[in-house]
Coordinates of C-alpha atoms in Angstrom, one line a residue:
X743 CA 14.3 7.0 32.3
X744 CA 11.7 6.6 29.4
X745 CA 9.6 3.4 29.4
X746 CA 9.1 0.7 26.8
X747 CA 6.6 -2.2 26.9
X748 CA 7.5 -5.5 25.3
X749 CA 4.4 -6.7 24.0
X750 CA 4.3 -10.9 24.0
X751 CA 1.5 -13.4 23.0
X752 CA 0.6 -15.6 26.5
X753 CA 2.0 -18.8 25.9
X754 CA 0.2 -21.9 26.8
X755 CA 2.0 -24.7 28.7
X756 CA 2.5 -27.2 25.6
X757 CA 4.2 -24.5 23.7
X758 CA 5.8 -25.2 20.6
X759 CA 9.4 -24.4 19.4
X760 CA 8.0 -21.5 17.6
X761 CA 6.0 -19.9 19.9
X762 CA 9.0 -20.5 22.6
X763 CA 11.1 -18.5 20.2
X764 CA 9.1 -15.2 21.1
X765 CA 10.7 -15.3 24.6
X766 CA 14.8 -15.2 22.9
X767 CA 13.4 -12.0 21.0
X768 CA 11.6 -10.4 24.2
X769 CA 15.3 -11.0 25.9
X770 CA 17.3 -9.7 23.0
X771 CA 15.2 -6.5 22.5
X772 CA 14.9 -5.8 26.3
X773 CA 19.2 -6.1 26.1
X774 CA 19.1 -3.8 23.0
X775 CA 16.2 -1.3 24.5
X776 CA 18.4 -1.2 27.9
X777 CA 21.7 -0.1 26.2
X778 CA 19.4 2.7 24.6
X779 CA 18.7 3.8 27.6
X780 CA 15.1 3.1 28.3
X781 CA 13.3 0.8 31.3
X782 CA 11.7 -2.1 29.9
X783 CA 8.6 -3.9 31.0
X784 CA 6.7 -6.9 29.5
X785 CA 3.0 -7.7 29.2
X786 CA 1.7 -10.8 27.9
X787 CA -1.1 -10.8 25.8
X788 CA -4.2 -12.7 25.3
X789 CA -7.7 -12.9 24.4
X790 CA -8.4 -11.3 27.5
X791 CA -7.6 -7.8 25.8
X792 CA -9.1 -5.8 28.5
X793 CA -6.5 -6.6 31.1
X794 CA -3.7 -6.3 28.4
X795 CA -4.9 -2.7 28.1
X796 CA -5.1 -2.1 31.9
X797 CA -1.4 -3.6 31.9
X798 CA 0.0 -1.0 29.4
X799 CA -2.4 2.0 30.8
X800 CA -0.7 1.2 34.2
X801 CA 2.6 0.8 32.6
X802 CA 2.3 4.3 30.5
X803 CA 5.3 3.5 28.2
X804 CA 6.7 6.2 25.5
X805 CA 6.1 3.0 22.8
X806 CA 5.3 -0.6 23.1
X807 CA 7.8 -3.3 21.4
X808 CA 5.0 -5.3 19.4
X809 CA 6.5 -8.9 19.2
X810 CA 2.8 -10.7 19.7
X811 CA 3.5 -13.1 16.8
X812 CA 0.0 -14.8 18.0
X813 CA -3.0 -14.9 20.0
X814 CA -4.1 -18.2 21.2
X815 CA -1.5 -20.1 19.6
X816 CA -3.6 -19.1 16.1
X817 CA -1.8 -16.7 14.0
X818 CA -5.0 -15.8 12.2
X819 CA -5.5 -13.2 15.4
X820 CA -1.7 -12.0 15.2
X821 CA -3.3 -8.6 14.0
X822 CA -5.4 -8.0 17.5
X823 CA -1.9 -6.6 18.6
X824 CA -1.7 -3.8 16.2
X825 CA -5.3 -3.1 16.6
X826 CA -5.3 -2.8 20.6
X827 CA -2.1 -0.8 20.3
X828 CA -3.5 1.6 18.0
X829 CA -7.3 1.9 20.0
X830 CA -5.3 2.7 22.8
X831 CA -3.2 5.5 21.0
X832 CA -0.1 3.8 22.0
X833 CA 2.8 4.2 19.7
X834 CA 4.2 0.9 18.4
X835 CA 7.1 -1.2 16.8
X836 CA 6.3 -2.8 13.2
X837 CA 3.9 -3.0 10.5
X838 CA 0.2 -1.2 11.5
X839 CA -3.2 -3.3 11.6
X840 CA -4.0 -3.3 7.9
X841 CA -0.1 -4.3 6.8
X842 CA -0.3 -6.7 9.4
X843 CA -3.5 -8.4 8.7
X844 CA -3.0 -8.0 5.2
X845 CA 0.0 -9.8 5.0
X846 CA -0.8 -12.6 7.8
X847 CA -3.8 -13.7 5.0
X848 CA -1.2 -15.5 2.4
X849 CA -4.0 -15.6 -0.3
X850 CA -4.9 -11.8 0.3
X851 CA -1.7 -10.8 -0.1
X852 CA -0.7 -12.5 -3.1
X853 CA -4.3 -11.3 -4.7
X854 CA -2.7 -7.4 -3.3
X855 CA 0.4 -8.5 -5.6
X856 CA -1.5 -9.2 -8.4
X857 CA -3.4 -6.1 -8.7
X858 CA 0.2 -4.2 -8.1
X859 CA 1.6 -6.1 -10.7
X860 CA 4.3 -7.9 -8.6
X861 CA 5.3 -11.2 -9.6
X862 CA 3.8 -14.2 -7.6
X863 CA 3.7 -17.8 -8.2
X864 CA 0.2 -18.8 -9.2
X865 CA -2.6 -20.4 -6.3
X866 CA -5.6 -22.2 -5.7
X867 CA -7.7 -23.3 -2.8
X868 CA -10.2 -26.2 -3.4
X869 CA -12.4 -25.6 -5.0
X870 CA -9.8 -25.0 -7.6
X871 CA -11.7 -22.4 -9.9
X872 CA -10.0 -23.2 -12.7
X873 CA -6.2 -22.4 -11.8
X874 CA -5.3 -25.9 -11.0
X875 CA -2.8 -28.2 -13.6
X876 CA -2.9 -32.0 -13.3
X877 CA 0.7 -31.8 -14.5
X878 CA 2.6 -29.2 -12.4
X879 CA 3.8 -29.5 -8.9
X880 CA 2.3 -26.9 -6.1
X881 CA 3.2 -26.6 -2.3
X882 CA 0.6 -26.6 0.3
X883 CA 0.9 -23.7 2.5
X884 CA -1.7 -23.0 5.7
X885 CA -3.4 -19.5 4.6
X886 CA -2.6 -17.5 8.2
X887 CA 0.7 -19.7 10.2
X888 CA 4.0 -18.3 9.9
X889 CA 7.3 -19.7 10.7
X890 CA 6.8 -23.0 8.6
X891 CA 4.5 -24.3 10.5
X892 CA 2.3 -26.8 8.7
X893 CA 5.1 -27.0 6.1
X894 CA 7.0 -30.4 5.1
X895 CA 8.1 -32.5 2.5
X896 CA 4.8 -34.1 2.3
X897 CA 3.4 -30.5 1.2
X898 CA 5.4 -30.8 -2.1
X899 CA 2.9 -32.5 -4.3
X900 CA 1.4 -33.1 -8.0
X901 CA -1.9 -31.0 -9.4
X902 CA -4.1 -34.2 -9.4
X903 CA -7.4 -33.6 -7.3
X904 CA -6.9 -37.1 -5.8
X905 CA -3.3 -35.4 -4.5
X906 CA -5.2 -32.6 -3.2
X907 CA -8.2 -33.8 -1.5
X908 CA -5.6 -36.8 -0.2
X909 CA -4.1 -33.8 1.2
X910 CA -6.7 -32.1 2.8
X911 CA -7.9 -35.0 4.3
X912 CA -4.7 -35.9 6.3
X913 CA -4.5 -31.9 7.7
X914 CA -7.0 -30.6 8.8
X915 CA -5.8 -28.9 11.3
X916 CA -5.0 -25.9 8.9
X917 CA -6.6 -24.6 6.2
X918 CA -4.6 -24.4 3.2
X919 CA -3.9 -23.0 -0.2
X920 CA -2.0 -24.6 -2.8
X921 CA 0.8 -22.6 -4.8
X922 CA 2.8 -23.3 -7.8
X923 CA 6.1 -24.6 -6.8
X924 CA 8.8 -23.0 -8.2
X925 CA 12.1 -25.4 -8.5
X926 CA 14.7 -23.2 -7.9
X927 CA 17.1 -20.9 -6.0
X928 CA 15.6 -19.3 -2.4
X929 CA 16.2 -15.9 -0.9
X930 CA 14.8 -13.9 1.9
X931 CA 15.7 -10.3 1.8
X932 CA 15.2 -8.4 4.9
X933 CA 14.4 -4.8 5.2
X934 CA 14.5 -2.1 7.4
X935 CA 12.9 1.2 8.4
X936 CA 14.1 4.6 9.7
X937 CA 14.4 7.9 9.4
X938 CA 15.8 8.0 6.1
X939 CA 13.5 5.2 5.1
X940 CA 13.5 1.4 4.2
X941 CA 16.9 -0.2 3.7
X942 CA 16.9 -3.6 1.7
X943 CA 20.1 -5.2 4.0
X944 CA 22.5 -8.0 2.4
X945 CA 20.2 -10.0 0.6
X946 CA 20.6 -14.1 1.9
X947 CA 20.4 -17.0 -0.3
X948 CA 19.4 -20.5 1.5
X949 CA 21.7 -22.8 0.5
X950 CA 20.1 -26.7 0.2
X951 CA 23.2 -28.7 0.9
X952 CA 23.8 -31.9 0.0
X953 CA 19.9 -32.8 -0.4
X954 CA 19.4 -36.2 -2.1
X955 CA 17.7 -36.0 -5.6
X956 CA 13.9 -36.2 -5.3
X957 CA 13.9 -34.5 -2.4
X958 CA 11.6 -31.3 -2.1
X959 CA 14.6 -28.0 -1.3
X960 CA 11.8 -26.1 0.8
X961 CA 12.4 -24.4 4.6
X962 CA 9.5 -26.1 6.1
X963 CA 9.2 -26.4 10.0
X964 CA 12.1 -29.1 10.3
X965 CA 14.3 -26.9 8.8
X966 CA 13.1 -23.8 11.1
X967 CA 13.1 -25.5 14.5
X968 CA 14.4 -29.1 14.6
X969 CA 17.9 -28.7 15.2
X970 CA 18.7 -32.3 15.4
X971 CA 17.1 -33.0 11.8
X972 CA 19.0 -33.2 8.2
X973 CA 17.1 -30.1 6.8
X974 CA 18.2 -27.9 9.8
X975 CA 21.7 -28.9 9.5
X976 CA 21.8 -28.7 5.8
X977 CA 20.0 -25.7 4.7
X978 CA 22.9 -22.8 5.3
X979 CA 22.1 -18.9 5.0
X980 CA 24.6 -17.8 2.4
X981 CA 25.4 -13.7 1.7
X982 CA 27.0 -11.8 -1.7
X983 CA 24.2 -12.2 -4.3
X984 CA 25.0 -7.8 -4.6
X985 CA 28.7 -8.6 -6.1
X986 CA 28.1 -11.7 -8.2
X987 CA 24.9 -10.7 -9.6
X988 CA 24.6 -7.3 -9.1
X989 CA 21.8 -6.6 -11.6
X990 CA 19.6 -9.8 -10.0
X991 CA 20.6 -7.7 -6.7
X992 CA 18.9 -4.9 -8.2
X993 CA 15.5 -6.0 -9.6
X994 CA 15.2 -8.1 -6.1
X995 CA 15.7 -4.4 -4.5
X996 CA 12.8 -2.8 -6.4
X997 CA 10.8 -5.8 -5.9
X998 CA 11.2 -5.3 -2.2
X999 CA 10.6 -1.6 -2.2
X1000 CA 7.4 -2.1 -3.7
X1001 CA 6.4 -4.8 -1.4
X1002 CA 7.2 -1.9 1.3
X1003 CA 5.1 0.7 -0.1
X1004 CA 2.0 -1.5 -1.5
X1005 CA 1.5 -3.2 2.1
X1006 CA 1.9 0.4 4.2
X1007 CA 5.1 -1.8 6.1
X1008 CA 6.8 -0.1 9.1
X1009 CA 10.0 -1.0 11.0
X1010 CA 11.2 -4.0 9.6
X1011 CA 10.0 -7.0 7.2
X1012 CA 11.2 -9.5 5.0
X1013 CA 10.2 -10.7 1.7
X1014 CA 10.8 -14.1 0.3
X1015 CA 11.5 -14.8 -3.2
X1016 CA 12.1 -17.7 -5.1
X1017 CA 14.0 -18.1 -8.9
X1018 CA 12.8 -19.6 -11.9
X1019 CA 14.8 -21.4 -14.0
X1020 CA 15.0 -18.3 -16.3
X1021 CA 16.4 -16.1 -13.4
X1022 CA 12.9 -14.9 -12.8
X1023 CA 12.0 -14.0 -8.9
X1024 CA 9.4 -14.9 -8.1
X1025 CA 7.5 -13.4 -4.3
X1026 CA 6.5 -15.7 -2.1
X1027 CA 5.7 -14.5 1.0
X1028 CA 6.2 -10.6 2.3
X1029 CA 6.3 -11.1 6.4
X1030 CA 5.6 -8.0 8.5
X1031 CA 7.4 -8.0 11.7
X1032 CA 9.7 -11.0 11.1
X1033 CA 11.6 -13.2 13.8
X1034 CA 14.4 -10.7 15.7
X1035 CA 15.9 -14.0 17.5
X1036 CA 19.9 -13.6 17.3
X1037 CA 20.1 -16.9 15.4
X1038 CA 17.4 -16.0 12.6
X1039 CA 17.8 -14.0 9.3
X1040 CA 17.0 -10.6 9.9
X1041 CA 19.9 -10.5 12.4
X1042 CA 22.4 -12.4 10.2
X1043 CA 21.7 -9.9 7.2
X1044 CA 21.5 -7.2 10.2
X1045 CA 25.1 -8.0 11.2
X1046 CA 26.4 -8.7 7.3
X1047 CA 25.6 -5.2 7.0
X1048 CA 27.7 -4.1 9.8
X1049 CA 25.1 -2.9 12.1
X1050 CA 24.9 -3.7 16.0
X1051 CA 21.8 -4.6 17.0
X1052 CA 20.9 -2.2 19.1
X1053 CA 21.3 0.1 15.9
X1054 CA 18.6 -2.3 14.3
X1055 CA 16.0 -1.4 17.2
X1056 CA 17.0 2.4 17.6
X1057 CA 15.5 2.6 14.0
X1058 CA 12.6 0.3 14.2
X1059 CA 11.5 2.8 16.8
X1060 CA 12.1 5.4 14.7
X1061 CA 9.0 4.4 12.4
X1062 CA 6.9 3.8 15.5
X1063 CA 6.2 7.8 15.1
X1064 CA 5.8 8.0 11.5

C-alpha cells in the first residue's frame, strides 16, 4: 500500500478557531485518501524545517497532502510549505511556491491582476499615494491572513485619513491595506484541477439574510467561525447562479480560468468576486489551496456538483504530478 503524508502547521496551545479547523481537514482527507487506497501519515510542521524534512524522508511517501495553511500562527510564512516540499523533490497537493506566495500577498496579487487586465476593486496602503477618496467607503483587509481573520464590521469604513490612521492605530496587530468596497452581491467560485484540467464547480452566492440597514454585508471572522453570532447564522451559501443568469455564470467562468492560468494554480482554489451595482464582478481575493473542512464552500459546491469527496482528492492528486 502506497503512502501519503498529511502535511499540517504545528499548532500552538491557544489555538484559534481557524487554525483548529486544519485538524477537521487532516481527518477528512486522511478518510478520503484511505478509501483510495493509500496509508496515511501526518507530520506537523514548524519553523523547525529540518526535522519536518527528516519526518517526511523517514516517512518516504509517493505525495504529501499540503494542508499547512500557516507557520507560526503567521500566514505570511504559509508558502515555507510549498518551498520545503519542493527542495525536497517531494510531490505535492495544491498550488506551487510562487502561486502560493503570490497569492497569500493580497496587494501582490491584485497588482498581478492589474497587469493581466482582470478586474479588481481599487487599494491603498498608507501612505495613500494618491488612490485614496475622502468620499467612498473601503474595507480594511490584513495583507497576508486568510480565513477572515482581522476582518469585522469595524473594517467597513469612510476614505477620510482621520478614518484611516483611527484605524491603524486600534490594529496593530496586522498590517493592512485598504480596498474599495463594493456594495453588492458576493460569490466564491471554487475550482478544481485534474487530468482534464480546471473545472469551475457550481458557482455559490452568499446570501446576507435579514441584516439590518447600515450594517456592513461582509464574511468577516464572525461570520467564518462564531457559530453562536448573528452573521454566522445569517449569511447562507446559496447555489444556481448557471440557470438564472447564465451569461453572468459565463463571464464569472472566464474570470476564474484566468485567475487559474495567470497565478500557475494547481489542485484546487477559489476565487472571490463581488458585483457592482451595474452587474460588474469584481475579484477580490483568488485563494490557493482553500479550506477542504466538510462544512466549508469548496465541499458544498463539491457536492452541488455531484461529486464524492473522495473524487475531489483523487483529482487534486492528479495535479501533484503535473
Amino acid at each position: 500500500m502506497e503512502k501519503a503524508a498529511i502535511l499540517i502547521n504545528a499548532l500552538p496551545p491557544d489555538a484559534s478557531p481557524d487554525e483548529m479547523d486544519v485538524l477537521s481537514q487532516a481527518a477528512f482527507i486522511e478518510e478520503a485518501l484511505q478509501t483510495l487506497g493509500y496509508d496515511t501519515l501526518r507530520v506537523f510542521m514548524d519553523l523547525d524545517l529540518k526535522h519536518a524534512a527528516g519526518e517526511l524522508r523517514k516517512i518516504d511517501p509517493a505525495f504529501v497532502f499540503n494542508l499547512v495553511e500557516a507557520v507560526e500562527s503567521s500566514g505570511k510564512l504559509i508558502h515555507l510549505a510549498p518551498a520545503l516540499l519542493e527542495h525536497l523533490g517531494i510531490p505535492f497537493t495544491g498550488s506551487p511556491l510562487e502561486a502560493m506566495y503570490v497569492t497569500s500577498h493580497k496587494m501582490l496579487s491584485k497588482s498581478l491582476m492589474v497587469q493581466a487586465g482582470l478586474p479588481t476593486p481599487v487599494w491603498f496602503e498608507m501612505p495613500d499615494g494618491g488612490r485614496r477618496e475622502k468620499d467612498k467607503t473601503y474595507i480594511a483587509k490584513p495583507v497576508w491572513e486568510d480565513a477572515s481573520v482581522g476582518i469585522s464590521d469595524s473594517s467597513v469604513i469612510s476614505g477620510s485619513k482621520e478614518a484611516i490612521d483611527e484605524f491603524i492605530m486600534k490594529n496593530r496587530q496586522h498590517r493592512y491595506f485598504f480596498e474599495e468596497y463594493i456594495e453588492g452581491r458576493e460569490f466564491n467560485i471554487a475550482i478544481l484541477g485534474g487530468k482534464s484540467g480546471p473545472e469551475v464547480l457550481p458557482m455559490a452566492e452568499i446570501v446576507f439574510e435579514d441584516y439590518p440597514e447600515g450594517k456592513p454585508r461582509i464574511v468577516g471572522y464572525e461570520a467564518k467561525w462564531h457559530e453562536g453570532s448573528f452573521e454566522y447564522k445569517h449569511t447562507v451559501r446559496k447555489f444556481g447562479l448557471e440557470k438564472e443568469q447564465a451569461g453572468l455564470a459565463r463571464r464569472m467562468t472566464e474570470l476564474c480560468h484566468r485567475c487559474w492560468e495567470v497565478f500557475g494554480m494547481k489542485g484546487y482554489a477559489r476565487v472571490d468576486f463581488r458585483l457592482d451595482t451595474h452587474g460588474q464582478p469584481w475579484i477580490l481575493e483568488v485563494n490557493a489551496n482553500p479550506c477542504l473542512s466538510p462544512d466549508a464552500g469548496f465541499f458544498a459546491a463539491a457536492t452541488q456538483a455531484g461529486y464524492p469527496f473522495s473524487e475531489v482528492v483523487k483529482r487534486i492528486i492528479e495535479d501533484a504530478w503535473k
